[in-house]
C-alpha positions in Angstrom: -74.6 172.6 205.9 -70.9 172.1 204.9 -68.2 168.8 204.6 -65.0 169.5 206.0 -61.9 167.3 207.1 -60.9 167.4 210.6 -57.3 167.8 210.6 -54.2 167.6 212.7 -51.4 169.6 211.0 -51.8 168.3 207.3 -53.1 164.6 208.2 -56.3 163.7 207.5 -59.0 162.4 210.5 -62.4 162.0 209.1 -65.1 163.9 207.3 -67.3 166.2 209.1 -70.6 167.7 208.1 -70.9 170.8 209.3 -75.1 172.7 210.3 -75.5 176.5 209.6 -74.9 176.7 213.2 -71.7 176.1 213.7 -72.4 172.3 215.1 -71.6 169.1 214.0 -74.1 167.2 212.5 -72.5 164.0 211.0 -69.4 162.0 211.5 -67.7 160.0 208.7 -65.7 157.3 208.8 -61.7 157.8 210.8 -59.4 156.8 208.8 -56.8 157.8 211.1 -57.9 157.1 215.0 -54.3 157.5 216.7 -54.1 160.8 216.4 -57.9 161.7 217.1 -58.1 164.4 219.7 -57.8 162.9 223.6 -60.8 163.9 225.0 -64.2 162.0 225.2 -62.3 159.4 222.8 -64.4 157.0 225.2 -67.3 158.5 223.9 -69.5 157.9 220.6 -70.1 161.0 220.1 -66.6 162.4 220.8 -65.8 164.5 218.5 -69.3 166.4 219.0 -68.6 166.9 222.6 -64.5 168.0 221.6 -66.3 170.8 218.8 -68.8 172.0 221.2 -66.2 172.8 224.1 -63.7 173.7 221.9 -65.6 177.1 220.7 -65.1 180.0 222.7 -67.3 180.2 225.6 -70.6 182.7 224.8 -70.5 184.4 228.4 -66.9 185.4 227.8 -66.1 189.3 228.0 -68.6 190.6 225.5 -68.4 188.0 223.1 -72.2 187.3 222.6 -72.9 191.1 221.8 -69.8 191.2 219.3 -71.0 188.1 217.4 -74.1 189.9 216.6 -72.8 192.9 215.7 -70.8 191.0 213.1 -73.3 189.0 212.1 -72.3 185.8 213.3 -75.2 183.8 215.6 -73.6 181.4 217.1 -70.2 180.6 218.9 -69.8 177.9 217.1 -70.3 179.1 213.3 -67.8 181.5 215.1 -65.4 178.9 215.5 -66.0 177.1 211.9 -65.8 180.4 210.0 -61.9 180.5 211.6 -61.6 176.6 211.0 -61.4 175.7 214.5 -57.9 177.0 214.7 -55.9 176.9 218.0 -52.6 178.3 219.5 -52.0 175.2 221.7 -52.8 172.5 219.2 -52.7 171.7 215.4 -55.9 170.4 215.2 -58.8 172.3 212.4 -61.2 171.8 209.5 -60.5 172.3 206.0 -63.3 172.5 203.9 -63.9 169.4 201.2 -62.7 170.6 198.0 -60.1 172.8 199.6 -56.2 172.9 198.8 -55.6 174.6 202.0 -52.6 173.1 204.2 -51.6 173.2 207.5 -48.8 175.8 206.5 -51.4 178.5 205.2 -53.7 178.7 208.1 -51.9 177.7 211.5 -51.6 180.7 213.6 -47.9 179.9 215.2 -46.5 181.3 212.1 -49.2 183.4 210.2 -50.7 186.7 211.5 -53.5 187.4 212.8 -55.1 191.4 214.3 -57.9 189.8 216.1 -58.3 192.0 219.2 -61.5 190.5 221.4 -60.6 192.5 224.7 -61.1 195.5 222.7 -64.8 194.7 221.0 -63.2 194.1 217.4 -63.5 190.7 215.4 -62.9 192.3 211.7 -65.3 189.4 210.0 -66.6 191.3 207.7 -63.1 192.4 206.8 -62.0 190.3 203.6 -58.8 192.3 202.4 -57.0 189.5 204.2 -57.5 185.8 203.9 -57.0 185.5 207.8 -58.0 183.2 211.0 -58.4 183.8 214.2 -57.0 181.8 217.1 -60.1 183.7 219.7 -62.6 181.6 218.1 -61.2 178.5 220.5 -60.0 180.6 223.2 -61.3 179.2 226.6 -62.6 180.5 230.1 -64.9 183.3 231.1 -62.8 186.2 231.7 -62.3 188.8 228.9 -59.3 188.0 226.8 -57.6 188.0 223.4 -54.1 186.7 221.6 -52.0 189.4 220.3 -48.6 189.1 218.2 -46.3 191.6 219.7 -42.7 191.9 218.3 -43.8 188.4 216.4 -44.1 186.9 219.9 -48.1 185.4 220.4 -48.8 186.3 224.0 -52.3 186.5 225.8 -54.1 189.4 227.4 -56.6 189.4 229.5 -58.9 191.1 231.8 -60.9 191.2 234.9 -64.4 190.4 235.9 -65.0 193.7 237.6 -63.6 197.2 237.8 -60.8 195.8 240.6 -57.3 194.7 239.0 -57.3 192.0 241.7 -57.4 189.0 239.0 -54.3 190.5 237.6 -52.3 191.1 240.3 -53.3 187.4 241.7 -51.6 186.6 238.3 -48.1 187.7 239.0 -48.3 187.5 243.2 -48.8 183.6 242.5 -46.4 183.5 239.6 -43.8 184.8 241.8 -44.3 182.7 244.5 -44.3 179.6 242.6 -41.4 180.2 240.4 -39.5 181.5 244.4 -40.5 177.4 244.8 -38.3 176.2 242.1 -41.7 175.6 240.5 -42.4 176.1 237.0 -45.3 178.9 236.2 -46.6 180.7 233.3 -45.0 184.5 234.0 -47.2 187.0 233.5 -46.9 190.7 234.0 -49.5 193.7 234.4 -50.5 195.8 231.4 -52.7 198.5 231.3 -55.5 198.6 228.6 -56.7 201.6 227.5 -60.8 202.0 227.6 -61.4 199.4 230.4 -62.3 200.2 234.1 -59.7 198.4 235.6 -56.2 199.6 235.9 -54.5 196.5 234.8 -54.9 193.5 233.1 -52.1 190.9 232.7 -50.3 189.3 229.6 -47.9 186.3 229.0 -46.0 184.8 226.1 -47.2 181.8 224.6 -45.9 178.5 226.2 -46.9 176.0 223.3 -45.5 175.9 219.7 -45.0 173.7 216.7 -43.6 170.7 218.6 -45.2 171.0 222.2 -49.2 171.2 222.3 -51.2 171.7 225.4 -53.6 168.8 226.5 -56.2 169.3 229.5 -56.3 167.2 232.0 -60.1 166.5 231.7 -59.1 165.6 227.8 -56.3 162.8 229.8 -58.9 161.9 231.8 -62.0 161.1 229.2 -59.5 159.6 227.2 -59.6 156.3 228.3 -62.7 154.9 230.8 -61.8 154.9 234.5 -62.2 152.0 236.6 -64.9 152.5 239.2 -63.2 150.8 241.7 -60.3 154.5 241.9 -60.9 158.4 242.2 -60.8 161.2 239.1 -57.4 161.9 240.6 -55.5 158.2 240.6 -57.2 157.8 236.9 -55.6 160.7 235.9 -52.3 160.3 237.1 -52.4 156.4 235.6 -52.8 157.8 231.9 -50.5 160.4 232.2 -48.2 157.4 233.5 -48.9 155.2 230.4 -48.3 157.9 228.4 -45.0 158.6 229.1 -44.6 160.9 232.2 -43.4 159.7 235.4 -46.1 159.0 238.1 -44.2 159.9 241.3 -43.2 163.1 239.2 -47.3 163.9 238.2 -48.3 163.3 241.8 -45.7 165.7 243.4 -46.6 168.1 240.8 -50.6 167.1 242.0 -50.0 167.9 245.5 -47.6 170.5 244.8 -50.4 172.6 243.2 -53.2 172.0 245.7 -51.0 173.2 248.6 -49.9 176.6 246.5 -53.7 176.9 245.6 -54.8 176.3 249.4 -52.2 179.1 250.4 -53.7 181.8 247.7 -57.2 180.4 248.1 -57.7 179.6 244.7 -61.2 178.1 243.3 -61.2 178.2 240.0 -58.5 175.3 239.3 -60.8 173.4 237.4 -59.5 170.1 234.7 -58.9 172.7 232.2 -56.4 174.6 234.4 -54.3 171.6 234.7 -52.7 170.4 231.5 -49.5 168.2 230.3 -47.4 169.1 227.4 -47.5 166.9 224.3 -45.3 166.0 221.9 -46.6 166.8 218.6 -44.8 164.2 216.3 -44.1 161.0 218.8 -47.9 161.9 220.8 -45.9 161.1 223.8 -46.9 163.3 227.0 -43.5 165.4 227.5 -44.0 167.2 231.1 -46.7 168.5 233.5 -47.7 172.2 231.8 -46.2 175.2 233.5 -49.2 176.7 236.6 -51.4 178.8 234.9 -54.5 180.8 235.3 -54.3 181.6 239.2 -56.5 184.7 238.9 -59.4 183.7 241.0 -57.4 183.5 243.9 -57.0 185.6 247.2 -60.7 186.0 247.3 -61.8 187.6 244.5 -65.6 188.8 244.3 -66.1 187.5 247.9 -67.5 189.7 250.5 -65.4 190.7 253.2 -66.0 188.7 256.6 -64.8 188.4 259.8 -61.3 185.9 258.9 -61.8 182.9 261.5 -60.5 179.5 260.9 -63.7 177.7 260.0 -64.3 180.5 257.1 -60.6 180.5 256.4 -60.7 176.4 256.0 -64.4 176.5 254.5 -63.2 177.3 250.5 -64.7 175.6 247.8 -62.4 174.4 244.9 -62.8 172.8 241.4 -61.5 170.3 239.9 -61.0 166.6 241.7 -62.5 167.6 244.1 -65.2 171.1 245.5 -63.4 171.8 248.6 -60.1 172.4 249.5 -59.9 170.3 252.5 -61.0 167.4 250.4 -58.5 168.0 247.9 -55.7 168.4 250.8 -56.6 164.3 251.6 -54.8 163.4 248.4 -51.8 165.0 249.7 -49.1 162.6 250.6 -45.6 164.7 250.7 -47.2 168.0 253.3 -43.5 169.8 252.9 -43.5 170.6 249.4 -43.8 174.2 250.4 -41.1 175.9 251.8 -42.8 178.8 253.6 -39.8 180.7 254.0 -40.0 181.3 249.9 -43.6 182.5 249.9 -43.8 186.5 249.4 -44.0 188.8 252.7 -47.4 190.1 253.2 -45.8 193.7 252.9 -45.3 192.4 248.8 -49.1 191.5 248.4 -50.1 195.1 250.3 -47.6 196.8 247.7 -49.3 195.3 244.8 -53.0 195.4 245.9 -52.3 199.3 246.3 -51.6 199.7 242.2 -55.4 199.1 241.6 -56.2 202.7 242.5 -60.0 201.3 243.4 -59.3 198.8 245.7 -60.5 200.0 249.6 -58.2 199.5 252.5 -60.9 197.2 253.8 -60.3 194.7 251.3 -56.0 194.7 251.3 -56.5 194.1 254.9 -59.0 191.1 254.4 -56.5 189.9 251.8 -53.8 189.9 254.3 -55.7 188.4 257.4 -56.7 185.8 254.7 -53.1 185.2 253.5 -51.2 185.4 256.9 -53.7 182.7 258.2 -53.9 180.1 255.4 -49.9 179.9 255.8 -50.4 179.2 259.4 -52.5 176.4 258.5 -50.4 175.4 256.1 -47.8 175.5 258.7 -50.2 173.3 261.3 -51.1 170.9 258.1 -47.3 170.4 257.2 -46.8 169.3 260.9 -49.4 166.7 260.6 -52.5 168.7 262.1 -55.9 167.5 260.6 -57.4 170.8 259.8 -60.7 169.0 259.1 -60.8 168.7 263.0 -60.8 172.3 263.3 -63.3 173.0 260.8 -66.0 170.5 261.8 
């Protein structure tokens, strides 16, 4: 067992005892509560929960089998071995007794080689006093930071040997950014040893002033009334926090029509975020669309495209099905159908994975065409739960 500080930049939180697994153990006193991390603030043990889901998820890529073969056990002695670093916040741990500041570890401005995608963690590697920023990095799918040109930007993979993720990546950037939308861009890259013709990359969006804050963080920061949904709550704290509430909700209802129109399932609280201020803690703007991979039916088998399948999709997030999720909709025209890309653009870049069948491109297109005709029917005030039930 260890003591550390939890940090933000170079202000002090409260002591931490630290167990040989990579768990916290003990809490000391705060001495500084305002500037505690947001999520399960409601909740005695907090801070447990925020270390625990902060370390990078064990099923990710490969990441269990690397561990071991570095000789680290756990994902969380993982995450304390690089002091809990992050590129999209300032909080970490400095050991008690240590003179380290925030300006010698954070990883906006100091290097890092750190390449998970490709099997390597370099633990054992002490040349170079150096952290990591993968020890925090989130989600399933394999993926790693990289600095290129002195620019941080994120790579990752696929799930299978089918670029599709990838491609879903820049298709759905496209289309947002065609809506006057704001969208993490990403573009395809091909990495050398994988199955997969492409993965994707994209430039960090946070930095020294601006840190990214999920929206299940916003919403177990403060307790929610019983008497409103996950969705109203959420939109009420960003609101006392200093973003606009008409604003939040178009941006809401904005992203569950582009998601219904790509069939995306995997927007989950942690693939919605606001932007934070780093010095005034103030909420700043609605994150830019990210992480739109698992869309387009990904993994799913191919079936005959009828309109109960088509409206049948489960979600994540506020809600586990997309019709339920449409209900919270108020403004149905926030899409301008006119913007989205032709079907002859998805064909064209479904055919650079070099494994994907012509079965599946059409089943992508069927799929496609027909959620934008029930967009289309929705926009005009249709209830599409008629037709499904």
């Amino acid at each position: 067992m260890a003591m550390y500080t939890l940090m933000r930049k170079n202000e002090e939180i409260m002591m931490l005892q630290i167990g040989d697994d990579g768990n916290i153990v003990k809490l000391g006193k705060k001495s500084n509560t305002a500037i505690l991390p947001l999520q399960n603030r409601t909740s005695p043990r907090g801070i447990i929960e925020w270390w625990r889901d902060r370390a990078i998820p064990i099923k990710q890529g490969k990441i269990e089998k690397m561990l071991r073969e570095n000789g680290i056990e756990t994902n969380g002695l993982y995450l304390t071995h690089n002091l809990g670093l992050s590129l999209t916040d300032y909080y970490w741990i400095r050991p008690i007794g240590s003179e380290l500041t925030w300006e010698d570890v954070n990883l906006f401005d100091n290097d890092f080689k750190e390449n998970l995608l490709l099997g390597k963690i370099n633990y054992n590697d002490n040349e170079v006093e150096e952290y990591q920023p993968n020890s925090s990095l989130q989600g399933n799918l394999e993926k790693t930071w990289i600095i290129d040109n002195g620019i941080r930007k994120l790579v990752k993979g696929n799930h299978d040997i089918y670029s599709s993720e990838s491609i879903n990546e820049v298709i759905i950037c496209d289309a947002i950014v065609a809506q006057g939308r704001d969208a993490v861009t990403y573009s395809l890259l091909h990495i050398d040893g994988k199955n997969y013709d492409y993965g994707c990359i994209s430039s960090l969006f946070t930095s020294q002033q601006k840190e990214l804050v999920s929206a299940y963080a916003v919403m177990t920061s403060e307790l929610k009334p019983n008497n409103i949904s996950g969705y109203e709550h959420f939109i009420n704290v960003c609101d006392k926090n200093g973003l606009d509430r008409n604003i939040v909700r178009e941006y809401l209802e904005f992203e569950i029509l582009i998601d219904f129109i790509f069939s995306n399932r995997d927007r989950h609280l942690t693939n919605i975020s606001i932007l934070r201020d780093a010095d005034t803690l103030k909420f700043i703007s609605m994150a830019p669309i990210y992480d739109s991979g698992k869309s387009m039916l990904v993994g799913r088998d191919i079936v005959p495209v009828t309109d109960k399948f088509v409206l049948s999709q489960e979600s994540q997030g506020f809600k586990e099905h997309e019709l339920d999720l449409l209900k919270y909709v108020q403004n149905r025209k926030l899409i301008d159908v006119n913007f989205l890309p032709k079907v002859e653009y998805i064909e064209e870049m479904y055919r650079k994975d070099s494994q994907v069948s012509e079965e599946r491109i059409k089943f992508v297109k069927e799929m496609y065409l027909r959620k934008i005709d029930m967009y289309e029917r929705f926009a005009n005030g249709e209830n599409l739960s008629a037709i499904r039930f």
